[in-house]
Coordinates of C-alpha atoms and ligand atoms in Angstrom, one line a residue:
X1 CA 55.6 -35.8 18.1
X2 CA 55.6 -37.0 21.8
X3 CA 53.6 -39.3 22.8
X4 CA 51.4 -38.7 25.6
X5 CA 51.2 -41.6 28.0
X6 CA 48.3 -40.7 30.8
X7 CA 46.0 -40.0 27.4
X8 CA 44.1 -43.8 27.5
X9 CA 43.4 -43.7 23.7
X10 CA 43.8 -46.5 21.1
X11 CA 46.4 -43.9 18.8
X12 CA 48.8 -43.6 21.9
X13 CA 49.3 -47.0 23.1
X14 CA 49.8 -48.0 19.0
X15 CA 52.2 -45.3 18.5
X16 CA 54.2 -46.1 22.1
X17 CA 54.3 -49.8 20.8
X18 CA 55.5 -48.9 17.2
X19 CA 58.2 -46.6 19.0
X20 CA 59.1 -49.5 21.4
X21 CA 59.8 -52.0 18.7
X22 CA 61.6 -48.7 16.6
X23 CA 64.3 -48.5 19.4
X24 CA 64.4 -52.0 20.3
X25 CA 68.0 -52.3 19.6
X26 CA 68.4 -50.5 23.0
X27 CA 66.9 -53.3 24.7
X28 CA 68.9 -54.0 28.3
X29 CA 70.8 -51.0 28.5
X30 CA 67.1 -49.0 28.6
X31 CA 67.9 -48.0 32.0
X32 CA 70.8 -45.4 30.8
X33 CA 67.9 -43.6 29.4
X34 CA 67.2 -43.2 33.0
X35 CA 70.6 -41.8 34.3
X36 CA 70.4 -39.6 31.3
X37 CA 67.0 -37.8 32.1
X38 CA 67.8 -37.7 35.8
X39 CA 71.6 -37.4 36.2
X40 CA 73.5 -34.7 37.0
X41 CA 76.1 -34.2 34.0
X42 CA 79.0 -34.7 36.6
X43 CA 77.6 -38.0 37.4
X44 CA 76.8 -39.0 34.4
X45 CA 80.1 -38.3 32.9
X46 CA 81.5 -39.8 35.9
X47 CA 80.6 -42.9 34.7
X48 CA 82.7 -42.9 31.6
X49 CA 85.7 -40.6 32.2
X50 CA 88.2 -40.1 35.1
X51 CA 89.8 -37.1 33.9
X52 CA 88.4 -34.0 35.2
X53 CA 89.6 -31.7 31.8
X54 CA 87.5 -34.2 29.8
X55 CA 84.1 -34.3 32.0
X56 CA 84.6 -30.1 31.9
X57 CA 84.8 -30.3 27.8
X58 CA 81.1 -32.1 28.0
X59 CA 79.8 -30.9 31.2
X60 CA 79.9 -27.5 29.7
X61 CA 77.3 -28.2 27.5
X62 CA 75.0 -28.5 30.2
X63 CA 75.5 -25.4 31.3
X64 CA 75.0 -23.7 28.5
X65 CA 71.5 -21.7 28.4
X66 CA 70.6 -23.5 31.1
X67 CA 70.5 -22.0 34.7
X68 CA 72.0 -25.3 36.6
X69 CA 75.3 -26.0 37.0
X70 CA 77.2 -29.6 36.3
X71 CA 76.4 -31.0 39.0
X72 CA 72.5 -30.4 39.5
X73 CA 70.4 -33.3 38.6
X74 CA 69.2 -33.7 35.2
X75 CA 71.8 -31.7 33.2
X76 CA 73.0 -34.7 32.1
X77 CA 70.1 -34.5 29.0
X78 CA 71.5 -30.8 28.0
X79 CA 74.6 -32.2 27.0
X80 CA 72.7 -34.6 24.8
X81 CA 70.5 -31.7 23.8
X82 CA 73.4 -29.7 22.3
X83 CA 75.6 -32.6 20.9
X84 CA 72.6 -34.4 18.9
X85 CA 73.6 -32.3 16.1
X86 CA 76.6 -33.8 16.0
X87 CA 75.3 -37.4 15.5
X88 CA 76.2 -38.8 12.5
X89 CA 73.8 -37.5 9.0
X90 CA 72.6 -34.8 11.5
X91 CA 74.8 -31.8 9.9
X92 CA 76.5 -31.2 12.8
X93 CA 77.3 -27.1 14.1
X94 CA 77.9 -24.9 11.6
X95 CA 78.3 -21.1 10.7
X96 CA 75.7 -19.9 8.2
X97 CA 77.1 -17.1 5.8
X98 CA 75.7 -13.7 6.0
X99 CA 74.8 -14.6 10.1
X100 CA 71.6 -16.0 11.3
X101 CA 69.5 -14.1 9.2
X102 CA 70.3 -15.4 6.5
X103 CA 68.2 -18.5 7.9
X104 CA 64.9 -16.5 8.4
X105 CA 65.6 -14.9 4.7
X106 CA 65.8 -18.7 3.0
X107 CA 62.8 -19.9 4.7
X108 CA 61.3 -16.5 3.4
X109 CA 62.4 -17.3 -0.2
X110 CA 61.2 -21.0 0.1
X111 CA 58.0 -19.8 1.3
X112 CA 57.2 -16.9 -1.6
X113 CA 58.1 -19.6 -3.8
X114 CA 54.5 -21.1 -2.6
X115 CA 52.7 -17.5 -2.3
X116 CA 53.7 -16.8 1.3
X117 CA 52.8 -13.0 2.6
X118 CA 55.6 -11.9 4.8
X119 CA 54.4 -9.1 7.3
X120 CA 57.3 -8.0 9.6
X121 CA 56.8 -5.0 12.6
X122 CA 53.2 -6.5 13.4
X123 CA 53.5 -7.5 16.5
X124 CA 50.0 -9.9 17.1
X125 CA 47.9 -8.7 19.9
X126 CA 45.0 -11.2 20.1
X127 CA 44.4 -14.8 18.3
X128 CA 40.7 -14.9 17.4
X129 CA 38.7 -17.6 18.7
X130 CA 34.5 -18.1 18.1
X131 CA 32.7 -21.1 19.7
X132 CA 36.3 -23.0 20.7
X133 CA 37.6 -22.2 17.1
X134 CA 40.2 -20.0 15.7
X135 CA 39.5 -18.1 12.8
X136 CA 42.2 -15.3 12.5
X137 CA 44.6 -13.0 14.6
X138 CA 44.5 -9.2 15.4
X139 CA 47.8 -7.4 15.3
X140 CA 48.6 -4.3 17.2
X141 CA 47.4 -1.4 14.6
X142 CA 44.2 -3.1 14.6
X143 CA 44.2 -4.9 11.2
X144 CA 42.6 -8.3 11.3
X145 CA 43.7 -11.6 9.5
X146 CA 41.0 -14.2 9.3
X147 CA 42.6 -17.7 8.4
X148 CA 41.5 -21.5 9.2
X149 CA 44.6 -22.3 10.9
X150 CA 47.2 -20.3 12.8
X151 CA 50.3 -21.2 14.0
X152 CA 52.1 -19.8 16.7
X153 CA 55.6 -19.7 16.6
X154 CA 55.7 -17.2 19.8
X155 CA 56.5 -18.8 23.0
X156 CA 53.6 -20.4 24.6
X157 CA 53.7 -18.3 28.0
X158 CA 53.1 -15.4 25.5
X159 CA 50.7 -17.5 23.6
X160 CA 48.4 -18.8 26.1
X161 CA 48.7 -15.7 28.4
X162 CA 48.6 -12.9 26.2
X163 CA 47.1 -13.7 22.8
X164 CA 44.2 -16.0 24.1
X165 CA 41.9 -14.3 25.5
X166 CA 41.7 -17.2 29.1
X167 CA 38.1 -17.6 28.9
X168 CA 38.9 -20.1 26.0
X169 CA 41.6 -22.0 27.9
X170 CA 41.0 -24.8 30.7
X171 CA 41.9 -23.1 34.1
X172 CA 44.6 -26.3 34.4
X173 CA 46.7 -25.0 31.1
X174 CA 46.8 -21.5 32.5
X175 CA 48.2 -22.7 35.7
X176 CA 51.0 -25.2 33.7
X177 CA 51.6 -22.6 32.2
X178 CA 52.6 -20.5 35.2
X179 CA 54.7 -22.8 35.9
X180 CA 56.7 -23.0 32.6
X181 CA 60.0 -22.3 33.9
X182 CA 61.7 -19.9 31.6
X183 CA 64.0 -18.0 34.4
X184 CA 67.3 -16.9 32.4
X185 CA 70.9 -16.5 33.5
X186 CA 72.1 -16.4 29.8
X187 CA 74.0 -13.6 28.4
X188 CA 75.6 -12.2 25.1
X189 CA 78.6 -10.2 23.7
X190 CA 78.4 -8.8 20.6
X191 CA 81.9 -7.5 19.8
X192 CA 83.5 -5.8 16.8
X193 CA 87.2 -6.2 17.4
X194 CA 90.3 -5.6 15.5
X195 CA 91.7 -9.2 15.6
X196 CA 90.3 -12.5 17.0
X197 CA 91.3 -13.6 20.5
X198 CA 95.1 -14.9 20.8
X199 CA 94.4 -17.8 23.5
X200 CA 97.6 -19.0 25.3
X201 CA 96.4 -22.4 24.9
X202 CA 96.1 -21.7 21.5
X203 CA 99.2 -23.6 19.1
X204 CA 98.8 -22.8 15.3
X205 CA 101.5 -24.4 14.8
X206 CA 100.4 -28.0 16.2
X207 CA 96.7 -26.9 14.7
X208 CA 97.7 -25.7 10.9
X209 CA 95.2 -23.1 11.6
X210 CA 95.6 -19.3 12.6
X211 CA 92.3 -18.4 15.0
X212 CA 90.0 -21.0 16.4
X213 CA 86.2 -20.1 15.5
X214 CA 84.8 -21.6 18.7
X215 CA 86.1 -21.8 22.2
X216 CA 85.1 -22.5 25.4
X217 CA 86.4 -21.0 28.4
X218 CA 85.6 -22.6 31.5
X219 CA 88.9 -24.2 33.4
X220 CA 87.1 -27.0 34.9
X221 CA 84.2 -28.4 37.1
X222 CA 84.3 -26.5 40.0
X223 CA 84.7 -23.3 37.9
X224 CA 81.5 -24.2 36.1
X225 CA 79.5 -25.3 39.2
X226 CA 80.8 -21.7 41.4
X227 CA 79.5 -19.6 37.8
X228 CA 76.5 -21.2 39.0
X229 CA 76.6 -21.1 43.2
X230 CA 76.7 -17.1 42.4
X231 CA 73.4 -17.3 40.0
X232 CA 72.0 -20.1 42.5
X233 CA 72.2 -16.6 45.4
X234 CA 70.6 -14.1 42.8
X235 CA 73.6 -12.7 41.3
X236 CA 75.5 -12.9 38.5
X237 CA 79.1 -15.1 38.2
X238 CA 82.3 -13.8 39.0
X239 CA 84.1 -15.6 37.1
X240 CA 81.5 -16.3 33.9
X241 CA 82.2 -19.5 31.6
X242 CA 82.2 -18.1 28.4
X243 CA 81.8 -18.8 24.7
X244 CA 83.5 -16.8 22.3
X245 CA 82.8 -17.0 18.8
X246 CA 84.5 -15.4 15.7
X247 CA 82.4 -15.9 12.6
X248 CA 84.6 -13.5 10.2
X249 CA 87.4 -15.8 10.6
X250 CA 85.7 -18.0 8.1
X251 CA 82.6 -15.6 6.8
X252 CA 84.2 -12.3 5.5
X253 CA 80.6 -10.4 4.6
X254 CA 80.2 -9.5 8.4
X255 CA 82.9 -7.3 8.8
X256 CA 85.2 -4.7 6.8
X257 CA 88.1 -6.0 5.4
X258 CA 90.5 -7.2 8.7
X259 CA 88.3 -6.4 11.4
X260 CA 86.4 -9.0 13.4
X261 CA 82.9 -9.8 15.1
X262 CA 83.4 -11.7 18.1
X263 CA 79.8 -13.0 19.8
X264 CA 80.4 -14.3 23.3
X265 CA 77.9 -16.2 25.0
X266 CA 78.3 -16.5 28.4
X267 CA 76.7 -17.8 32.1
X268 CA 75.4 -17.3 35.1
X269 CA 73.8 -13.5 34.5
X270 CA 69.8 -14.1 36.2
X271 CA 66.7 -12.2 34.3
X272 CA 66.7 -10.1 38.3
X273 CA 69.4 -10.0 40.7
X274 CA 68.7 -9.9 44.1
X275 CA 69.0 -6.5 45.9
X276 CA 71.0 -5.2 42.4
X277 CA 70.1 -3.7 39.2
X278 CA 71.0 -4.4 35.4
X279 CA 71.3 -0.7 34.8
X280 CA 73.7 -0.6 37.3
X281 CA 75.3 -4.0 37.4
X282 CA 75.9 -4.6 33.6
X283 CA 78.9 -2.9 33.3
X284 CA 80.3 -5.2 36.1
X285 CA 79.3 -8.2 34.7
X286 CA 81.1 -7.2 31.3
X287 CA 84.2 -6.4 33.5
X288 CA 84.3 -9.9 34.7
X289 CA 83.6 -11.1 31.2
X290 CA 86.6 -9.3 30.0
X291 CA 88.8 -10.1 32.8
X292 CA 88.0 -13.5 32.8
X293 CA 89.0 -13.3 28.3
X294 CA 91.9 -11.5 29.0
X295 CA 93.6 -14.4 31.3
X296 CA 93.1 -16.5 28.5
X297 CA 93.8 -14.5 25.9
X298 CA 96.1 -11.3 27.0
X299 CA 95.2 -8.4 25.4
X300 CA 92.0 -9.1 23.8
X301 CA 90.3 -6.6 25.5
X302 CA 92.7 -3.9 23.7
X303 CA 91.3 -5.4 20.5
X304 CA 88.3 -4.0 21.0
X305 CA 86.5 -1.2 18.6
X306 CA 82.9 -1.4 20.1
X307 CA 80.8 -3.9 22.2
X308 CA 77.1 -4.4 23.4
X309 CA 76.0 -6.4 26.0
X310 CA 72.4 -8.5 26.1
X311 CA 71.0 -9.7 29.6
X312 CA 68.2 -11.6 29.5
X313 CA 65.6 -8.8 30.3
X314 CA 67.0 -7.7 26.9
X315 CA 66.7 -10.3 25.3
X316 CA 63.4 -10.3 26.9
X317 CA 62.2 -7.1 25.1
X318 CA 64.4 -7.2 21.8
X319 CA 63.4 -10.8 21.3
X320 CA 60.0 -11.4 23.1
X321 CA 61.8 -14.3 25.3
X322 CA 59.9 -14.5 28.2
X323 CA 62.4 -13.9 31.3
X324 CA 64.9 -13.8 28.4
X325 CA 65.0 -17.7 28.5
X326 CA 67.2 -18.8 25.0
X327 CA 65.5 -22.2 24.6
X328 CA 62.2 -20.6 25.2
X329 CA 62.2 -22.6 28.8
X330 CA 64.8 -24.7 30.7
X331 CA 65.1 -28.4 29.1
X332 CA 64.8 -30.4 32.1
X333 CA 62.9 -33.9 31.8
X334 CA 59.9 -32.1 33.4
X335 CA 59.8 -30.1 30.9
X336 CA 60.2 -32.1 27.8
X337 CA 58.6 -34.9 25.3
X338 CA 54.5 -35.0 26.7
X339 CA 55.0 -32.0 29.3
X340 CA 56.5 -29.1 27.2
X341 CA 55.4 -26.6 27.5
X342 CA 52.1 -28.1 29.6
X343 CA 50.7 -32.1 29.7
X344 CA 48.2 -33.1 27.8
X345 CA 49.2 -30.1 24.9
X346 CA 52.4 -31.2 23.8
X347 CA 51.5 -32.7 20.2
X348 CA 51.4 -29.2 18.9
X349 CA 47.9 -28.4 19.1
X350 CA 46.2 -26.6 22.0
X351 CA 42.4 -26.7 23.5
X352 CA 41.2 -24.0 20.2
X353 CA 40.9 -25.8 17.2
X354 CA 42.6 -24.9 14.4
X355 CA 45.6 -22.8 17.0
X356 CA 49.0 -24.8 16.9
X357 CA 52.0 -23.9 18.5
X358 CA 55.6 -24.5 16.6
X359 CA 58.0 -22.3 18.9
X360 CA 60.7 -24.2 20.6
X361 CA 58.7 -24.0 24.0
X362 CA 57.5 -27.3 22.1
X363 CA 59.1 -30.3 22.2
X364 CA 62.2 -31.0 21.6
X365 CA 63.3 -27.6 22.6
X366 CA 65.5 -24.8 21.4
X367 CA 68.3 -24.7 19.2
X368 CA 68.2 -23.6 15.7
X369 CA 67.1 -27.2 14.8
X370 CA 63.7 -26.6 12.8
X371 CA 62.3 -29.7 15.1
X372 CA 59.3 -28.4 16.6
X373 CA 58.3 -26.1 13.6
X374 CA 58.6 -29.5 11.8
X375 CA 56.6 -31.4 13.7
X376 CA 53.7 -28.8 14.1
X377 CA 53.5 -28.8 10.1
X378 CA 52.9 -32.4 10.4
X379 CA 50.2 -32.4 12.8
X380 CA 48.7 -29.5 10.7
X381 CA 48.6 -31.5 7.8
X382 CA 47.1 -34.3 9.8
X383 CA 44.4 -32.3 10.7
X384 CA 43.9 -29.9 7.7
X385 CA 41.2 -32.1 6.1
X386 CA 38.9 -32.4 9.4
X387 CA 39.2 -28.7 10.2
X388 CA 36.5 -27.0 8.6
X389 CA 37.2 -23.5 7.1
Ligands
FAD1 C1 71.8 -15.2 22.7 C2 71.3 -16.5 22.1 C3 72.3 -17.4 21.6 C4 71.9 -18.6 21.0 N1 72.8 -19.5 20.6 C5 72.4 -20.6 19.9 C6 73.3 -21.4 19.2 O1 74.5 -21.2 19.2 N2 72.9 -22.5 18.6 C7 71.6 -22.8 18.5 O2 71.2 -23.8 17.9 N3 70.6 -22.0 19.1 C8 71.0 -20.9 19.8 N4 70.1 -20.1 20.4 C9 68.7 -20.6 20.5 C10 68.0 -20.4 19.2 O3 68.2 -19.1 18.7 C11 66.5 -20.6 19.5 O4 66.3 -21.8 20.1 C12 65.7 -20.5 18.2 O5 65.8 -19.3 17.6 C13 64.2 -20.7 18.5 O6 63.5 -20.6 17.4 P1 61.9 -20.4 17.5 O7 61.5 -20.2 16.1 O8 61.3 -21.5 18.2 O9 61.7 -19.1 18.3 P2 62.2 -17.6 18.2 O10 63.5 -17.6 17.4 O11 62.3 -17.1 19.6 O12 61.1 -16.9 17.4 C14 59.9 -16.5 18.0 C15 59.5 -15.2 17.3 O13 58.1 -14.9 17.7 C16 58.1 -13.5 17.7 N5 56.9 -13.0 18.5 C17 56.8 -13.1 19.9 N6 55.6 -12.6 20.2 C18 55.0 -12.2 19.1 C19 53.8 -11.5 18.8 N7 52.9 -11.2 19.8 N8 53.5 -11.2 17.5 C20 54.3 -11.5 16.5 N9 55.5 -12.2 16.7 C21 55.8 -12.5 18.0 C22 59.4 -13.1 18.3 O14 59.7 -11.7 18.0 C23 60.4 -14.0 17.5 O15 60.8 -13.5 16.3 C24 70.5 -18.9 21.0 C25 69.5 -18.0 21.4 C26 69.9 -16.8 21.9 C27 68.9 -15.8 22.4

């Protein structure tokens, strides 16, 4: 949980100081901390490598759900953000057989295991509050649940603008709030395909392995930094940096026997384009998509059985992502630790007692990582005792 540091109170300034003495092995070389929050990733790779293939390998991970490009400040933290898993005894990236849903259905099963009630298709229209209290939410066909706590796993633009009614929230958390930015240039592919792309750059031979399962496609800095100078202008990259992933190369329950899914997640496509349309524009930006997986990989396009493309106003609707943002909201430094989503309500809780918030517009973020839904369970247990039923 982050510590806030303009809250003057006896818990903060112990916890800070247990922290501090935690991470003292860092000592001198505090200041990289610094570069790290503030840096672009160009210059902060800069500082390490000459070769301009290896800072495109990292940089790209600062690109990715994030609408910046390598060299804007602070991107240097994103690629930090999406190699953490990769730190030793933290898993590292993975598949997960059956696809993501077969996340959802374990914590499902772990939870029935305890009594949990699964209600899916009811969408919540109000959180209840009485007196600066919660006591329950109201879902969309009208039916009411009454509980001591509720926990709200929706993103917190949603949260504290459409399920709270505003006279219960300070005029200063509906106007950090505002300023969440959760503005999208993300994109997604979903393809069925006949085979996996061939990539020229691709040896089995030297590999011992047929298909990789993961590539990126981005041929160096400037490429990545001009996918952004288009989404910088209000419209949507030329030449995308792209993602493509084939899961059925090493999960065989997603496909029929032979045939492939390819996802492809890709950058710069922005939630509005200025002076264009999705409707319009979509099939465009899947021809530069295509184009751009076709120079690396000739013919894949061929390969092809079906395919469905995901902007972020769809993701907006078919996920409930405000402006489509993956993360739930850029992960910039402003926007992190004891500021995300809004200062002063970044340990979970919120003004309404008994209403905590475990989406990843908490800190640390997005990213299937179970971080923030973590750390709200253990402020709730914190709490549990002193809230009254
Ligand atoms: C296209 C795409 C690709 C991604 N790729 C990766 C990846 O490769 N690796 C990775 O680690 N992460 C990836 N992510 C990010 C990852 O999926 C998210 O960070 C993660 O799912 C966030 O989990 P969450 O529980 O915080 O929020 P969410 O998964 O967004 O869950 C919030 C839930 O709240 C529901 N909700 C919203 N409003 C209401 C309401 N009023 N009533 C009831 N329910 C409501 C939503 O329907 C949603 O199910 C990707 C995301 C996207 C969109």
């Amino acid at each position: 949980t982050p510590i806030d540091p303009t809250r003057r109170r006896w818990k903060n300034f112990r916890d800070a100081a247990s922290l501090l003495w935690r991470q003292r092995a860092v000592g001198e070389r505090m200041y990289r901390l610094i570069d790290l929050l503030t840096q672009s990733a160009y210059d902060y790779l800069s500082v390490w490598f000459d070769s301009d293939v290896v800072k495109s390998v990292l940089a790209y991970y600062a690109c990715i759900g994030t609408f910046a490009g390598p060299r804007s400040p602070g991107t240097a933290y994103v690629i930090l953000h999406h190699l953490m898993g990769e730190h030793a005894g933290a898993g590292g990236w993975g598949f997960v057989r059956g696809g993501m849903g077969a996340i959802t259905q374990a914590i499902a099963r772990s939870g029935q295991r305890f009594g949990m009630e699964i209600r899916t298709n009811a969408p919540v229209a109000e959180v209840l509050v009485r007196n600066g209290r919660v006591y329950g939410v109201r879902t969309s066909d009208g039916g009411e649940f009454t509980a001591k706590v509720v926990a709200s796993n929706a993103n917190a633009k949603t949260l504290f603008r459409q399920l709270v009614k505003p006279e219960h929230l300070p005029a200063e958390l509906l106007s950090e709030i505002d300023a969440f930015r959760t503005f999208s240039t993300a994109f997604k592919m979903n393809i069925a395909a006949e085979n996996p792309p061939q990539y020229r750059a691709f040896d089995p031979q030297k590999t011992g392995f047929k298909y990789p399962t993961y590539v990126h496609v981005a041929p160096g800095i400037d490429y990545l930094e001009r996918a952004y100078d288009d989404a910088k202008y209000g419209w949507y990259s030329q030449q995308p940096f792209l993602t493509p992933v084939v899961p059925t190369i090493v999960d065989d329950s997603l496909a029929p026997p032979g045939k492939h899914v390819v996802n492809v997640f890709g950058g710069h496509a922005p939630y509005t384009l200025k002076g264009g349309d999705w409707s319009q524009e979509k099939q465009n930006l899947t021809r530069a998509a295509l184009a751009m997986l076709d120079a690396m990989a000739p013919g894949f396009s061929k390969q092809i059985i079906d395919l469905e493309v995901l902007v972020p106003p769809d993701l907006e609707r078919i996920v409930g992502l405000p402006q489509g943002h993956i993360f739930h909201g850029e992960l910039t430094a402003d926007q992190l630790f004891w500021q995300r989503p809004v200062p002063h309500w970044a340990d979970y809780r919120t003004p309404i007692e008994g209403l905590f918030q475990c989406a990843s517009s908490t800190h640390p973020g997005g990213g299937v990582s179970g971080i923030p839904g973590h750390n709200a369970a253990r402020e709730i247990l914190r709490d549990w005792k002193r809230l009254k039923s």
